[in-house]
Amino acid sequence: MREIGIGLIGTGFMGKAHALAFRAARAVLGDVPAARLELLCDTPAKRAAQMAEQFGFSRSTDDWHVLVNDPAVNIVSITTPNRMHCEMALAAIEAGKHVYCEKPMGLTLEETQAMARAAGKAGVKTMVGYNYIKNPAFEHARGLIAQGAIGTPVHFRGFVDEDYQADPESAWTWRARIEEAGLGALGDLGCHLVSMAYGLMGPIESLIADMQTIHESRPMPDGNGRGAVENEDVASALVRFASGAQGILATSRSAWGRKNRLGFEVHGTTGMIAFEQERMNELQVYQNQGPAAEHGFKTILTGPAHGTYGAFCPAPGHQLGFNDLKVLEAGAFLREIAGGDKFGPDFAEALEFEKVIHAIAASAREGQRVTI
Amino acid sequence: MREIGIGLIGTGFMGKAHALAFRAARAVLGDVPAARLELLCDTPAKRAAQMAEQFGFSRSTDDWHVLVNDPAVNIVSITTPNRMHCEMALAAIEAGKHVYCEKPMGLTLEETQAMARAAGKAGVKTMVGYNYIKNPAFEHARGLIAQGAIGTPVHFRGFVDEDYQADPESAWTWRARIEEAGLGALGDLGCHLVSMAYGLMGPIESLIADMQTIHESRPMPDGNGRGAVENEDVASALVRFASGAQGILATSRSAWGRKNRLGFEVHGTTGMIAFEQERMNELQVYQNQGPAAEHGFKTILTGPAHGTYGAFCPAPGHQLGFNDLKVLEAGAFLREIAGGDKFGPDFAEALEFEKVIHAIAASAREGQRVTI
Amino acid sequence: MREIGIGLIGTGFMGKAHALAFRAARAVLGDVPAARLELLCDTPAKRAAQMAEQFGFSRSTDDWHVLVNDPAVNIVSITTPNRMHCEMALAAIEAGKHVYCEKPMGLTLEETQAMARAAGKAGVKTMVGYNYIKNPAFEHARGLIAQGAIGTPVHFRGFVDEDYQADPESAWTWRARIEEAGLGALGDLGCHLVSMAYGLMGPIESLIADMQTIHESRPMPDGNGRGAVENEDVASALVRFASGAQGILATSRSAWGRKNRLGFEVHGTTGMIAFEQERMNELQVYQNQGPAAEHGFKTILTGPAHGTYGAFCPAPGHQLGFNDLKVLEAGAFLREIAGGDKFGPDFAEALEFEKVIHAIAASAREGQRVTI
Amino acid sequence: MREIGIGLIGTGFMGKAHALAFRAARAVLGDVPAARLELLCDTPAKRAAQMAEQFGFSRSTDDWHVLVNDPAVNIVSITTPNRMHCEMALAAIEAGKHVYCEKPMGLTLEETQAMARAAGKAGVKTMVGYNYIKNPAFEHARGLIAQGAIGTPVHFRGFVDEDYQADPESAWTWRARIEEAGLGALGDLGCHLVSMAYGLMGPIESLIADMQTIHESRPMPDGNGRGAVENEDVASALVRFASGAQGILATSRSAWGRKNRLGFEVHGTTGMIAFEQERMNELQVYQNQGPAAEHGFKTILTGPAHGTYGAFCPAPGHQLGFNDLKVLEAGAFLREIAGGDKFGPDFAEALEFEKVIHAIAASAREGQRVTI
């Protein structure tokens, strides 16, 4: 297969990110097939056509059913609002397409389970948009831990905060409604953190949690009264990993000043690794080695010595950006489809992440420990 | 009262800090009485005499009962290991002395309660060594919140980590034994964090928690086998404040690379304030003001515009150090005894802090929410 | 003109960056014509063909003369070693092509002058690869200064350091030879700093300078003896701007630990702005406004409120990377060719930057002030 | 000699710092004689008496001649405005006293030379208040360089910036007048930087420099017109060390946002060390060791493993403050007087530092290289 045909549904934040990523993947990485930008879907048709022209897709449609059934489409990319993911993914799987779906996969855990089940049965390849774990800095952290650079990981501190719902007077949107958005901060942000915790510490066994809705209503966009905020602005959990380690997961979409502050500390028996997405090209590593007078956290700037960085730039410290993470993700999926190793997470693995955010919500509602 | 007579028990880390603080307080602050370094107690007598000479005390003793009953002593400073605090404090109170006691006050909550009760009944003044809340940076944070600079505080993230018990092969000490040390990381570190949370967010109403002992035994210092570690290396809690806000408290004494990383984020409805003790002269403040393009966290370096800083130095950015916090604490106590306002925390207020750490331990043991 | 045909010479670091940038520009920016990747040149022919396939160019050649004369090529991108820039650019200009050339333009100031002259005469559009000034963070800095946010700029501190020539035992390359590379750190790095100084402070009138060659010889790559390092590892200059402001320019290619540390401080009469490329999504701004207790440097994370950032990502704090700067640069050139405003620098403006680096070298050699 | 008698002239910023330092030195350090706070001089007499009582001096006077001749005074501490240093120091030396003088020693180089000559002839001990080089972080940097931890030092970047003269409308003071203050930023700030450069890189052989007076006049404090600013707000120099290394020295007293930003980078052949006084308990160290993927700047937090830190606190990361540097300085002088090793700088060594700042001023005035 020289080229892989892409059908992309959605042209918003993530839609554009997918389009750019598929455009760039082979040119950047070299070892993945080229993506043929085949068909773009959005509504109305005019917007679809316009964005197809801008993004470089050959054709456009306003009917996603057409897209998932188009014979020239090999990968269906789903970047629509959460409530549409499940139906679209199931249809694409039924049509035998590989599916690249944004997170969270489903509105509810049941939907996510149905998606994972269908993909498993059909044997198609899947990828979920947990892009932050594709960062060479993250991969380096994972590699260091695997090599024992900080001994045994015994504790985890994780956080993911933004401020897009911090302003009490910003207008009500569908994101506040459980039927349309599902979970709040947990579904939008918290699941990214879980993907990191999983990669670094392994599976979570049980947890206790608490949640807050800071702004209980918001002004309706049409100026008529206020709409209720049904889901959480903030969630926090104390988790126990299968390994015996413990940890904290914390997320807020109402944390003023935090724009994309996703990060972690892994406490090991001989060292620590820390990371923050707002400085996504830096890794902090402390090792209990050598004389005490020379101990300190080392700030490692990513460079060609770190995994896939070199495909973007042969010089260290030149910085990758957010969209580059999507190139790595799309590239990994293209490579897998062409017979290479799986990078993931596929639907089955992402289901494990999403079980955790739903368990956090359940524990917070019920006030007791939940086992996963 | 021109001078206030000091009787100091203990010459270790905190003993020295108290001695230095009393030596400096009037010279630095100007508006507090001079401390007369009257009597120093340690064992053996020779060490007491030696340190008395070094620290500038007039006399020394190896019998703390003598010290607490000495008529020239007005303040009894208690800086001995935790298990001795209660007995000494009760004796000093009985002798009508004012008491300056290091934290945590008691080995158990019962001891702490007894101490608070006795002090209240006797009407003596008390001060507990929660020195970090004397930092002008902290006071500025508290002031900003009180003025509404970040709106209503709705969420708190707090942490206090060190690494003095991170090395699995460092020798067993009395700190690992409940009968001698009481709580582990909570008693040594966590209570400082509670003092900050309290000052910024008000009282905590209930919490759920978890704990870990990372290194379950340690080599005995005499080389004969290993001793059990009975108390926690790590503790984490999800708290609910009386105000309705929620938050996280986290502490570890086994966090490699963290030397004194005590800090917090206060999330407000219009801004955020963050602080870390390892950069104790800096405060991070974000306010949702002005055009979005100019938003950002402001790093405020403390200076004479911030409370008591100017007493140390008329120039900003010149940095206070740890011992300066003790000068502020000792000075505040001298001022109060001379008739000035209370700064605190006194035994009654510190009891509230220590209730929280014992509640965290109880919740972690019992696996359920504890109301304070 | 629906599409603009690109002819790219070179497939190394910058060659790939140009290819990626042209692939992405229209998809990202929307308001620029699409680039048609027409012809790629490298040697040997096999490499050219391979990279053309990877980068998505329609055709390839190993003869740059063919490329500059190809009728389907509208823009000639020159990313070859410095000594070839001038000849290629002159040929492309003669063929009536627009030219996008990497910095520094020429090996010598004479070459650069010849290039600028030819372009001016021919009336073709030109762009020089001063990519760092396309960063929205930099544009925001420039905008703030223009609005008077820090008063009148009175002093400049600039630095640009890397460590690719820090290791005394790394092998000799053509970069060490004046005939092949021209200037050393000044030509490779220093000129970027000048482009920033210019944009923020205006033209430089005179300067005094000093230079060092830290490692005077290097082992030859074939293991036979050592080759001389003819150009500077380090250069420093004290400059006077036409505005009356003064400043410092400093560059080193032998600064261990610095990977791409290009940055500046602009001291104004009412504030300061500081920036470092290794954290290219952050700007530090201090303004003498409001009460002293609230003064501090604000760390602004770039986002959609800052110029072109939003074309990459609608969410702040998600980070642009190095290659995104090239997208902005290529996009700006495509826009200009399609009739939009000039962003620059074109050959005439870049000549002004390169005059400064040659003046620094001259002053250092002669030991006296040089007027530009 | 059990105790050393202190006579202190001045009770301002530095006067208080000296008083506090002498009060604390023996208690902190243990291995230095106690300072007996004998006599304090200021005008009017009432202020002298008041501050003597606050600082704990036994007696006070408003006549410095009395102080320098008092038989109970062993050390004369001079903390008055610069123009009085020379006369006072010469009188103290003549009276056979040891002299602890704030920097810069003299108003002019001639004064400084006279002071150094007199001290040398009289054989009294002297100490100049270059307190920043007493920081354990600085000593650790020096030690690392001496051990070859960064190879051979080849380049130096130094800066020292404050903003106390940044506001164009702050009132004229004597600091602006050459007859009263001597040099501007160079004398007040720049000399500290020279003391660091010297300690790390050895003597400076020659330099070229430039200077600016940013605000040429200031409003008179009495509201009547404006007074001229005669000395420099900003100075910059390119220096050559005797070792063959080069470097940059930069200072400004008009750099908004900088409160005490004194710092350096030492570039070595195998690594780099960097420091900033505004984070005075941190040292940045990069070493070219181990695999490239693990390279990075290490942030070392000072602790008991670093020289004299442990005398203040047995726990790392607890932070020293500005006044602690003065304790180390006063302690070093007491130790030397009691027969211990010299720490310095004494008048002879400080003269070398001050030669450099005067050479910078001369080079800037004359526009040519000055050899020291």
mmCIF file of N, CA and C in Angstrom, chain B residues 189-227:
data_model
loop_
_atom_site.group_PDB
_atom_site.id
_atom_site.type_symbol
_atom_site.label_atom_id
_atom_site.label_comp_id
_atom_site.label_asym_id
_atom_site.label_seq_id
_atom_site.Cartn_x
_atom_site.Cartn_y
_atom_site.Cartn_z
ATOM 1 N N LEU B 189 5.902 17.166 58.498
ATOM 2 C CA LEU B 189 5.767 18.090 57.368
ATOM 3 C C LEU B 189 4.316 18.522 57.141
ATOM 4 N N GLY B 190 3.422 17.546 57.155
ATOM 5 C CA GLY B 190 2.034 17.807 56.758
ATOM 6 C C GLY B 190 1.380 18.913 57.565
ATOM 7 N N CYS B 191 1.736 18.984 58.840
ATOM 8 C CA CYS B 191 1.096 19.998 59.683
ATOM 9 C C CYS B 191 1.448 21.415 59.220
ATOM 10 N N HIS B 192 2.660 21.605 58.667
ATOM 11 C CA HIS B 192 2.996 22.926 58.108
ATOM 12 C C HIS B 192 2.035 23.279 56.969
ATOM 13 N N LEU B 193 1.769 22.296 56.142
ATOM 14 C CA LEU B 193 0.865 22.542 55.017
ATOM 15 C C LEU B 193 -0.529 22.895 55.515
ATOM 16 N N VAL B 194 -0.967 22.190 56.556
ATOM 17 C CA VAL B 194 -2.291 22.501 57.110
ATOM 18 C C VAL B 194 -2.318 23.936 57.621
ATOM 19 N N SER B 195 -1.212 24.373 58.224
ATOM 20 C CA SER B 195 -1.203 25.753 58.745
ATOM 21 C C SER B 195 -1.391 26.756 57.612
ATOM 22 N N MET B 196 -0.846 26.431 56.453
ATOM 23 C CA MET B 196 -1.020 27.321 55.297
ATOM 24 C C MET B 196 -2.450 27.240 54.755
ATOM 25 N N ALA B 197 -2.946 26.022 54.597
ATOM 26 C CA ALA B 197 -4.303 25.847 54.069
ATOM 27 C C ALA B 197 -5.301 26.601 54.942
ATOM 28 N N TYR B 198 -5.128 26.472 56.252
ATOM 29 C CA TYR B 198 -5.986 27.147 57.211
ATOM 30 C C TYR B 198 -5.952 28.666 57.031
ATOM 31 N N GLY B 199 -4.754 29.182 56.936
ATOM 32 C CA GLY B 199 -4.599 30.633 56.825
ATOM 33 C C GLY B 199 -5.220 31.179 55.555
ATOM 34 N N LEU B 200 -5.201 30.383 54.500
ATOM 35 C CA LEU B 200 -5.662 30.867 53.202
ATOM 36 C C LEU B 200 -7.123 30.542 52.925
ATOM 37 N N MET B 201 -7.578 29.403 53.455
ATOM 38 C CA MET B 201 -8.886 28.875 53.052
ATOM 39 C C MET B 201 -9.851 28.730 54.222
ATOM 40 N N GLY B 202 -9.385 28.875 55.441
ATOM 41 C CA GLY B 202 -10.247 28.657 56.599
ATOM 42 C C GLY B 202 -10.289 27.193 56.994
ATOM 43 N N PRO B 203 -11.162 26.851 57.954
ATOM 44 C CA PRO B 203 -11.161 25.505 58.535
ATOM 45 C C PRO B 203 -11.591 24.410 57.555
ATOM 46 N N ILE B 204 -11.071 23.232 57.816
ATOM 47 C CA ILE B 204 -11.410 22.027 57.046
ATOM 48 C C ILE B 204 -12.499 21.279 57.797
ATOM 49 N N GLU B 205 -13.492 20.835 57.066
ATOM 50 C CA GLU B 205 -14.659 20.231 57.680
ATOM 51 C C GLU B 205 -14.581 18.710 57.662
ATOM 52 N N SER B 206 -14.162 18.161 56.540
ATOM 53 C CA SER B 206 -14.075 16.697 56.442
ATOM 54 C C SER B 206 -13.083 16.345 55.359
ATOM 55 N N LEU B 207 -12.705 15.059 55.336
ATOM 56 C CA LEU B 207 -11.697 14.647 54.357
ATOM 57 C C LEU B 207 -11.724 13.140 54.167
ATOM 58 N N ILE B 208 -11.171 12.720 53.031
ATOM 59 C CA ILE B 208 -10.862 11.314 52.807
ATOM 60 C C ILE B 208 -9.380 11.237 52.457
ATOM 61 N N ALA B 209 -8.726 10.141 52.837
ATOM 62 C CA ALA B 209 -7.266 10.136 52.739
ATOM 63 C C ALA B 209 -6.725 8.751 52.457
ATOM 64 N N ASP B 210 -5.454 8.734 52.107
ATOM 65 C CA ASP B 210 -4.735 7.479 51.920
ATOM 66 C C ASP B 210 -3.280 7.699 52.369
ATOM 67 N N MET B 211 -2.606 6.622 52.714
ATOM 68 C CA MET B 211 -1.227 6.725 53.230
ATOM 69 C C MET B 211 -0.387 5.570 52.700
ATOM 70 N N GLN B 212 0.906 5.764 52.694
ATOM 71 C CA GLN B 212 1.852 4.725 52.288
ATOM 72 C C GLN B 212 3.059 4.724 53.217
ATOM 73 N N THR B 213 3.539 3.552 53.547
ATOM 74 C CA THR B 213 4.886 3.450 54.093
ATOM 75 C C THR B 213 5.724 2.819 52.997
ATOM 76 N N ILE B 214 6.574 3.630 52.410
ATOM 77 C CA ILE B 214 7.308 3.164 51.227
ATOM 78 C C ILE B 214 8.405 2.182 51.603
ATOM 79 N N HIS B 215 9.108 2.508 52.656
ATOM 80 C CA HIS B 215 10.200 1.636 53.100
ATOM 81 C C HIS B 215 9.784 1.043 54.434
ATOM 82 N N GLU B 216 9.397 -0.211 54.434
ATOM 83 C CA GLU B 216 8.769 -0.798 55.618
ATOM 84 C C GLU B 216 9.750 -1.157 56.717
ATOM 85 N N SER B 217 11.013 -1.243 56.377
ATOM 86 C CA SER B 217 12.014 -1.424 57.431
ATOM 87 C C SER B 217 13.287 -0.715 57.001
ATOM 88 N N ARG B 218 14.131 -0.483 57.974
ATOM 89 C CA ARG B 218 15.390 0.211 57.704
ATOM 90 C C ARG B 218 16.493 -0.464 58.514
ATOM 91 N N PRO B 219 17.735 -0.403 58.003
ATOM 92 C CA PRO B 219 18.849 -1.007 58.756
ATOM 93 C C PRO B 219 19.027 -0.299 60.096
ATOM 94 N N MET B 220 19.241 -1.081 61.168
ATOM 95 C CA MET B 220 19.484 -0.465 62.468
ATOM 96 C C MET B 220 20.853 0.215 62.454
ATOM 97 N N PRO B 221 20.955 1.312 63.158
ATOM 98 C CA PRO B 221 22.214 2.078 63.106
ATOM 99 C C PRO B 221 23.414 1.280 63.627
ATOM 100 N N ASP B 222 23.130 0.312 64.527
ATOM 101 C CA ASP B 222 24.251 -0.478 65.054
ATOM 102 C C ASP B 222 24.618 -1.652 64.143
ATOM 103 N N GLY B 223 23.954 -1.722 62.990
ATOM 104 C CA GLY B 223 24.312 -2.787 62.045
ATOM 105 C C GLY B 223 23.618 -4.109 62.326
ATOM 106 N N ASN B 224 22.865 -4.188 63.432
ATOM 107 C CA ASN B 224 22.196 -5.443 63.770
ATOM 108 C C ASN B 224 20.768 -5.483 63.218
ATOM 109 N N GLY B 225 20.624 -6.052 62.052
ATOM 110 C CA GLY B 225 19.286 -6.270 61.489
ATOM 111 C C GLY B 225 18.597 -4.979 61.097
ATOM 112 N N ARG B 226 17.282 -5.072 60.984
ATOM 113 C CA ARG B 226 16.489 -3.971 60.487
ATOM 114 C C ARG B 226 15.374 -3.647 61.464
ATOM 115 N N GLY B 227 15.015 -2.400 61.540
ATOM 116 C CA GLY B 227 13.917 -1.967 62.403
ATOM 117 C C GLY B 227 12.703 -1.621 61.566
#
